[in-house]
JSON list of C-alpha atoms in Angstrom, two decimals:
[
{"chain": "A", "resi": 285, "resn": "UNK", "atom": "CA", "xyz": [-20.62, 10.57, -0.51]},
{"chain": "A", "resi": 286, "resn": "UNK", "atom": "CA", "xyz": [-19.41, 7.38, -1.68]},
{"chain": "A", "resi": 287, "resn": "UNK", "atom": "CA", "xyz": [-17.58, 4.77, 0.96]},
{"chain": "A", "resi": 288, "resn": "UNK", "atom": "CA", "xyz": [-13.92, 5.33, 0.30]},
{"chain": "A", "resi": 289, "resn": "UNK", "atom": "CA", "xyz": [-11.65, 1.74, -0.46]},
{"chain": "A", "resi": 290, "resn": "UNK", "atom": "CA", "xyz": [-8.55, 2.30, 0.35]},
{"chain": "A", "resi": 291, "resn": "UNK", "atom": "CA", "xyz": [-5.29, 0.05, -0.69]},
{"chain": "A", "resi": 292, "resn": "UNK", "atom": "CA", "xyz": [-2.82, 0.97, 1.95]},
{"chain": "A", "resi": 293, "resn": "UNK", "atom": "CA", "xyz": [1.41, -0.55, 0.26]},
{"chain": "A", "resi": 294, "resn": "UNK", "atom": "CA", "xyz": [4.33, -0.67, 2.09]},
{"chain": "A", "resi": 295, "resn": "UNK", "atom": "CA", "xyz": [7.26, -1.14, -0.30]},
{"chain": "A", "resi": 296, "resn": "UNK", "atom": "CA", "xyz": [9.72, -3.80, 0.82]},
{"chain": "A", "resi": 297, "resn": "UNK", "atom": "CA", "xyz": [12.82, -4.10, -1.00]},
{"chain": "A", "resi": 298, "resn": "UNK", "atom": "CA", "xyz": [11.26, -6.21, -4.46]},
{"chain": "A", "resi": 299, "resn": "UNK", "atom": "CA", "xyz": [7.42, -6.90, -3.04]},
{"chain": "A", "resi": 300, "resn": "UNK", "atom": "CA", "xyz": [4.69, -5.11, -1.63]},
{"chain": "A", "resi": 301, "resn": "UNK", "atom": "CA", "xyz": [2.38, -5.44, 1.40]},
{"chain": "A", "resi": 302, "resn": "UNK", "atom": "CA", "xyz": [-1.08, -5.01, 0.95]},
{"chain": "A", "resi": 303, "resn": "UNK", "atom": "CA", "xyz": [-4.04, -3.68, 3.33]},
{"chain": "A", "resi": 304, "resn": "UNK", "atom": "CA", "xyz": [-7.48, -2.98, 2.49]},
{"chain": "A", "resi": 305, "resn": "UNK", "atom": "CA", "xyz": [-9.66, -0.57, 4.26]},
{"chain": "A", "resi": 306, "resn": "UNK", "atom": "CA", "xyz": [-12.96, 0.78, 3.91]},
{"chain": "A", "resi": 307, "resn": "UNK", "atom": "CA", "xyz": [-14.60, 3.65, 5.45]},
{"chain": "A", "resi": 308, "resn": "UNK", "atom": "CA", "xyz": [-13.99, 6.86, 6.91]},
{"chain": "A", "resi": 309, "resn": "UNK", "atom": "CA", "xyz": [-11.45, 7.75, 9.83]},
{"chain": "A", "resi": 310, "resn": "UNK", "atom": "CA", "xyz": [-14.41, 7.53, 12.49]},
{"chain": "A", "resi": 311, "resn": "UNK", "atom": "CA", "xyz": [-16.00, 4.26, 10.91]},
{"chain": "A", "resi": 312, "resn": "UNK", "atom": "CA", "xyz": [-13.68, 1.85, 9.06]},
{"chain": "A", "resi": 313, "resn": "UNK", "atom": "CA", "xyz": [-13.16, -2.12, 8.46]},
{"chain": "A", "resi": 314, "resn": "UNK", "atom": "CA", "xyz": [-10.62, -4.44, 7.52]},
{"chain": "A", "resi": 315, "resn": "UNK", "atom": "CA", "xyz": [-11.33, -6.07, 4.55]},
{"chain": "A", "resi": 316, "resn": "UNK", "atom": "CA", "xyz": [-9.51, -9.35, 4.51]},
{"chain": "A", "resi": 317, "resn": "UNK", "atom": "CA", "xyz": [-8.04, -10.04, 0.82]},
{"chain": "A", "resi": 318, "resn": "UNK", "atom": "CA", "xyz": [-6.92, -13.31, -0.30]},
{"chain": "A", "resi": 319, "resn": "UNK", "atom": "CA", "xyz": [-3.78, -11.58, -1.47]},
{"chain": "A", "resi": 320, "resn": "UNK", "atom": "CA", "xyz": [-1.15, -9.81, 1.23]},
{"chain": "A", "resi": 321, "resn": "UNK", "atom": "CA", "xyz": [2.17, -9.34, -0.77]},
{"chain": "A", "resi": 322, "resn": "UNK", "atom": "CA", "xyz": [2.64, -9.80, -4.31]},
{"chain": "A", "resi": 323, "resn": "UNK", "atom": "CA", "xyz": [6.64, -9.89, -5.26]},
{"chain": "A", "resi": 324, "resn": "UNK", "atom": "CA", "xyz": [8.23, -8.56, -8.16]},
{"chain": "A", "resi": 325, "resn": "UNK", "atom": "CA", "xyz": [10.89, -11.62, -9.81]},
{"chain": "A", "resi": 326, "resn": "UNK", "atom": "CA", "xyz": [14.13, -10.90, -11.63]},
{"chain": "A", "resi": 327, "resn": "UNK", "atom": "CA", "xyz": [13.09, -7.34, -11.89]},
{"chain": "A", "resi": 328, "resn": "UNK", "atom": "CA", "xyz": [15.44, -7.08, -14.76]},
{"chain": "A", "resi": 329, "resn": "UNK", "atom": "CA", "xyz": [13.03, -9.15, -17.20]},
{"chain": "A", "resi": 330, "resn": "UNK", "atom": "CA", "xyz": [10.49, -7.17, -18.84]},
{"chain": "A", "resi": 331, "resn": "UNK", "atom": "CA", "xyz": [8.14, -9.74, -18.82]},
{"chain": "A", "resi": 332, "resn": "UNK", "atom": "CA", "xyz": [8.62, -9.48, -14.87]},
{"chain": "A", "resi": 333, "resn": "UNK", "atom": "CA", "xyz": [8.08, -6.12, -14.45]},
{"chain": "A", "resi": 334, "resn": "UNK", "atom": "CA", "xyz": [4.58, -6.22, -17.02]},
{"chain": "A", "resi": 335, "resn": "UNK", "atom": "CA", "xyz": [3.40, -9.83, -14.91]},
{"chain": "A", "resi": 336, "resn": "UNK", "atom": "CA", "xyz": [3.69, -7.56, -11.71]},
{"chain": "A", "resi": 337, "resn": "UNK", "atom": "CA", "xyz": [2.22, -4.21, -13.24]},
{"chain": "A", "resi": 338, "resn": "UNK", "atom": "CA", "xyz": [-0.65, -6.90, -14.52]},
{"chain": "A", "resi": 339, "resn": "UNK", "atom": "CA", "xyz": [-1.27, -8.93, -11.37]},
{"chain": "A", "resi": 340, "resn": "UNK", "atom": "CA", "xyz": [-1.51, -5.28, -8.96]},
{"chain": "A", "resi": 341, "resn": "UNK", "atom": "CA", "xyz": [-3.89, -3.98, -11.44]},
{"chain": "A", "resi": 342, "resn": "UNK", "atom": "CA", "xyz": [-6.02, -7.25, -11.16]},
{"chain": "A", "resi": 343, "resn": "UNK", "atom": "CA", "xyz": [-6.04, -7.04, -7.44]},
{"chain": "A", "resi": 344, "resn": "UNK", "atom": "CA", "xyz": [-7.41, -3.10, -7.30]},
{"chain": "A", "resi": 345, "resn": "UNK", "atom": "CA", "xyz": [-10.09, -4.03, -9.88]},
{"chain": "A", "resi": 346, "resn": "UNK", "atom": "CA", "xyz": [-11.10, -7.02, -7.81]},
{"chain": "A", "resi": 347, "resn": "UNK", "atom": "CA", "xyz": [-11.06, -5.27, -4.64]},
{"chain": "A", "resi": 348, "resn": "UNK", "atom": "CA", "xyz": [-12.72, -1.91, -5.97]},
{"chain": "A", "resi": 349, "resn": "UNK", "atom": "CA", "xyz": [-10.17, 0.10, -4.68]},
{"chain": "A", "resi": 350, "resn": "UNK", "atom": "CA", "xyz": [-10.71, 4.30, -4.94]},
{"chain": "A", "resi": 351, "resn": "UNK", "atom": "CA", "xyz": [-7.47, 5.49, -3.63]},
{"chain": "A", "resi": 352, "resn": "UNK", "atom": "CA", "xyz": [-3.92, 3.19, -3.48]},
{"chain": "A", "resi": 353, "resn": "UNK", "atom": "CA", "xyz": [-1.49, 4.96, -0.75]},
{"chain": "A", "resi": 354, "resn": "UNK", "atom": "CA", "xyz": [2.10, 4.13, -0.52]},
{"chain": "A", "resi": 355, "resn": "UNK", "atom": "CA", "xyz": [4.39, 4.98, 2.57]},
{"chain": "A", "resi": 356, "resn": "UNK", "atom": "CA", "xyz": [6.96, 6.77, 1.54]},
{"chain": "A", "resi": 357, "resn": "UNK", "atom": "CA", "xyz": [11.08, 5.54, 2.04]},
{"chain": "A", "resi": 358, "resn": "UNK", "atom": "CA", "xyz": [13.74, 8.02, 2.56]},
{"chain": "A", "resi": 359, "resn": "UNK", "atom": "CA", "xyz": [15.60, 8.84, -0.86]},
{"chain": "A", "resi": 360, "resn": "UNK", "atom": "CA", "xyz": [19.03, 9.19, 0.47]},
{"chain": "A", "resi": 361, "resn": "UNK", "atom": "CA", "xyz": [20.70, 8.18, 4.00]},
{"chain": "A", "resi": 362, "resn": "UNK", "atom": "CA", "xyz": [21.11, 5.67, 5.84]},
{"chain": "A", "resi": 363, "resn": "UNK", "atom": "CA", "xyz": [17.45, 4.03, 5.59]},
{"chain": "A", "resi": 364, "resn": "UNK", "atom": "CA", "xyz": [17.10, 5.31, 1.74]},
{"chain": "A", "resi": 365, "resn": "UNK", "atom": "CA", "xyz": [15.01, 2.61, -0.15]},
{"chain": "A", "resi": 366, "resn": "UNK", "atom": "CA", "xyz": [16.50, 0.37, -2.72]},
{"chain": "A", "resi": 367, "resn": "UNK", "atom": "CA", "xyz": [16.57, 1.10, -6.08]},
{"chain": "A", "resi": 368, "resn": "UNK", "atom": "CA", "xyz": [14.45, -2.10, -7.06]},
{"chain": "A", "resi": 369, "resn": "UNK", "atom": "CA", "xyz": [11.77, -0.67, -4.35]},
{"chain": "A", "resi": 370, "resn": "UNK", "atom": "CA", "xyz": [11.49, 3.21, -6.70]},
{"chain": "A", "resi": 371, "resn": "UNK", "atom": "CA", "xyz": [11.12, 0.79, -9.64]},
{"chain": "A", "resi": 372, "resn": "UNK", "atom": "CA", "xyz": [8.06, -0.73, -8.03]},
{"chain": "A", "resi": 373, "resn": "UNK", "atom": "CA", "xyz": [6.88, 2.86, -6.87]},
{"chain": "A", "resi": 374, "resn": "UNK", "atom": "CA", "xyz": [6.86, 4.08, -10.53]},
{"chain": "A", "resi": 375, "resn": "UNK", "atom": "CA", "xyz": [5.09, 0.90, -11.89]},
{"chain": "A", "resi": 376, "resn": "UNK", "atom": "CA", "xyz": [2.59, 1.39, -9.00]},
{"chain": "A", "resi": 377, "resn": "UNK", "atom": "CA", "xyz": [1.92, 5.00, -10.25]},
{"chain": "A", "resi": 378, "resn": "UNK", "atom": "CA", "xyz": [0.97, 4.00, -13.80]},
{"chain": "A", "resi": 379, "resn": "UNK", "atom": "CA", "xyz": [-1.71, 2.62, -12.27]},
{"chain": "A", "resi": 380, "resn": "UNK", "atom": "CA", "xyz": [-5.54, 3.59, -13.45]},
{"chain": "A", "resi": 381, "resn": "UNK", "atom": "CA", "xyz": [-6.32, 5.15, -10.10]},
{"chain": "A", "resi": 382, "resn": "UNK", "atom": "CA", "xyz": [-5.51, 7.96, -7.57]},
{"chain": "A", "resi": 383, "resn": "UNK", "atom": "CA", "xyz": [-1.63, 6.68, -6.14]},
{"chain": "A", "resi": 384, "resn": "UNK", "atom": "CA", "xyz": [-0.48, 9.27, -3.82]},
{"chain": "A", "resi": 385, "resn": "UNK", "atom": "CA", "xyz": [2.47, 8.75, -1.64]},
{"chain": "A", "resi": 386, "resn": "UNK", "atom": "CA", "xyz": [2.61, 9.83, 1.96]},
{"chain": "A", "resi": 387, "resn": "UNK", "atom": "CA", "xyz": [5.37, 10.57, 3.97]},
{"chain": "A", "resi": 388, "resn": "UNK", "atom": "CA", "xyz": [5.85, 8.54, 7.03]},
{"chain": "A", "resi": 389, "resn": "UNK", "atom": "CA", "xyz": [6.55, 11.50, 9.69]},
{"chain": "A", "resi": 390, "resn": "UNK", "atom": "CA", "xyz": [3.13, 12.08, 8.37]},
{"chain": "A", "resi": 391, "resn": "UNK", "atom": "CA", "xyz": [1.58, 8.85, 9.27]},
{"chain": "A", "resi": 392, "resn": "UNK", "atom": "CA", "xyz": [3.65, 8.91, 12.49]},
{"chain": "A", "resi": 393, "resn": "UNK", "atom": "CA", "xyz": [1.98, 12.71, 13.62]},
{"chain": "A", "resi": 394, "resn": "UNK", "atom": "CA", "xyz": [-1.45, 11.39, 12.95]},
{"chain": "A", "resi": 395, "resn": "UNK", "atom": "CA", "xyz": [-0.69, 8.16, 14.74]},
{"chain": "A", "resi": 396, "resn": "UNK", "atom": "CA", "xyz": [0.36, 10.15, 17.82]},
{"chain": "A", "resi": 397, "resn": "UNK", "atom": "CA", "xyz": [-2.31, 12.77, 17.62]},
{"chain": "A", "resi": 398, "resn": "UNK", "atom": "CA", "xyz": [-5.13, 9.76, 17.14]},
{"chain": "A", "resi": 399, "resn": "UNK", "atom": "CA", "xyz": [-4.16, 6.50, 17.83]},
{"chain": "A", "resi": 400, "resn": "UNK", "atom": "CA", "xyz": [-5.91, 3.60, 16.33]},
{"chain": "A", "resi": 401, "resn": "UNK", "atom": "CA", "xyz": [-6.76, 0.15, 16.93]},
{"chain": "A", "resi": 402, "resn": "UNK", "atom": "CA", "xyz": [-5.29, -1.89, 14.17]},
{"chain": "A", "resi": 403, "resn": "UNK", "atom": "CA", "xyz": [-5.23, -5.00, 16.04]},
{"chain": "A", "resi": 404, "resn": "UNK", "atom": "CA", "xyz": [-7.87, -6.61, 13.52]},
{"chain": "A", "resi": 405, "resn": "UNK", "atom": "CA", "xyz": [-4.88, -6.55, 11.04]},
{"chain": "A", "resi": 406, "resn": "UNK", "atom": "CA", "xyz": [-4.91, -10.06, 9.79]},
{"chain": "A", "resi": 407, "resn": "UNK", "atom": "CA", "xyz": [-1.13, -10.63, 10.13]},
{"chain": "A", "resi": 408, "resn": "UNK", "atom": "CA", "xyz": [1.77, -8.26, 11.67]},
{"chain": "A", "resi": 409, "resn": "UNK", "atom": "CA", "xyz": [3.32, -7.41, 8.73]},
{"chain": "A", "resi": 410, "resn": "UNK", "atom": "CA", "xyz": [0.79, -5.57, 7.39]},
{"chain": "A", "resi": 411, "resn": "UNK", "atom": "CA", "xyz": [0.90, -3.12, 10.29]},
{"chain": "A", "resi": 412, "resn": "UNK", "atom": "CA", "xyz": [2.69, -0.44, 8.45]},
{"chain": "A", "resi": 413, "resn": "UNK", "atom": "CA", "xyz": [0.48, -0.90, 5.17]},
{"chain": "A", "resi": 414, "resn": "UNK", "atom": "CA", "xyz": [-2.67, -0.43, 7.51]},
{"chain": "A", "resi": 415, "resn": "UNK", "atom": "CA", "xyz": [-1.33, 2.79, 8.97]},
{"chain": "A", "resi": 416, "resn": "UNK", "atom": "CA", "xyz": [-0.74, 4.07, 5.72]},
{"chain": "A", "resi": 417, "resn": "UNK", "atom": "CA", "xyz": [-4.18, 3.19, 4.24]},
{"chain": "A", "resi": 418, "resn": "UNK", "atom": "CA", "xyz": [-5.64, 4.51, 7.57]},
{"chain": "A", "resi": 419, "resn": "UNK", "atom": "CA", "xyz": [-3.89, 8.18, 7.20]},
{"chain": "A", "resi": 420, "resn": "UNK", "atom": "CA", "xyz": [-5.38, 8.52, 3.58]},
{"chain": "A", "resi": 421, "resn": "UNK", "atom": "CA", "xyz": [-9.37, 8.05, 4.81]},
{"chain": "A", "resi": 422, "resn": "UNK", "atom": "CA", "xyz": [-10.92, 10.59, 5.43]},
{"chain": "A", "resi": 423, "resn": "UNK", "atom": "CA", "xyz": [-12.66, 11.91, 8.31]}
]
């Protein structure tokens, strides 16, 4: 079995975090990318939106990545994600590689069953990226 790269994204109103890990469940590492957000500009310019789409796929095909896993935001309610934030969740799924999105009270059950140490997480804000790219390795 090959090592499984995950790309863990947590979708923040017009950018996207970024975490990297490799490994299974039992046996994983950080790896520490030169890039931790990328933004999407004007999102109303198509040149924009393609510059984005363009600079994502660069940093998957740098970084080898197998699998790209995307926390999931509410669709309606009071914490429902942004419209520009489902724009940036359909670009991401274009992408030339597995994209699968996971639910957080999915992420959350798995937390609580087996916590993790995520405190090699190079800065705090990627927390919720790690835990997603985490939940998608396997055991």
């Amino acid at each position: 079995m090959s090592t499984q790269k995950i790309c863990g994204i947590k979708i923040d109103s017009n950018k996207i975090t970024i975490v990297v890990l490799i490994g299974s469940k039992g046996n994983f590492e950080y790896v520490d990318t030169r890039i931790t957000k990328i933004e999407l500009q004007d999102h109303s310019k198509q040149e924009n939106v393609k510059s984005f789409k363009q600079t994502v796929e660069a940093f998957l095909a740098s970084e080898d990545i197998s699998l790209v896993a995307i926390k999931g935001r509410a669709t309606k309610g009071t914490y429902a994600g942004g419209a520009i934030s489902f724009k940036i969740e359909a670009i991401l799924q274009t992408m030339e590689r597995e994209v699968k999105i996971i639910p957080p009270n999915s992420i959350s059950a798995l937390l609580k069953k087996k916590p993790v140490d995520l405190s090699m997480i190079k800065n705090k804000y990627q927390t919720e990226a790690a835990q997603t790219a985490y939940f998608s390795l396997e055991d």
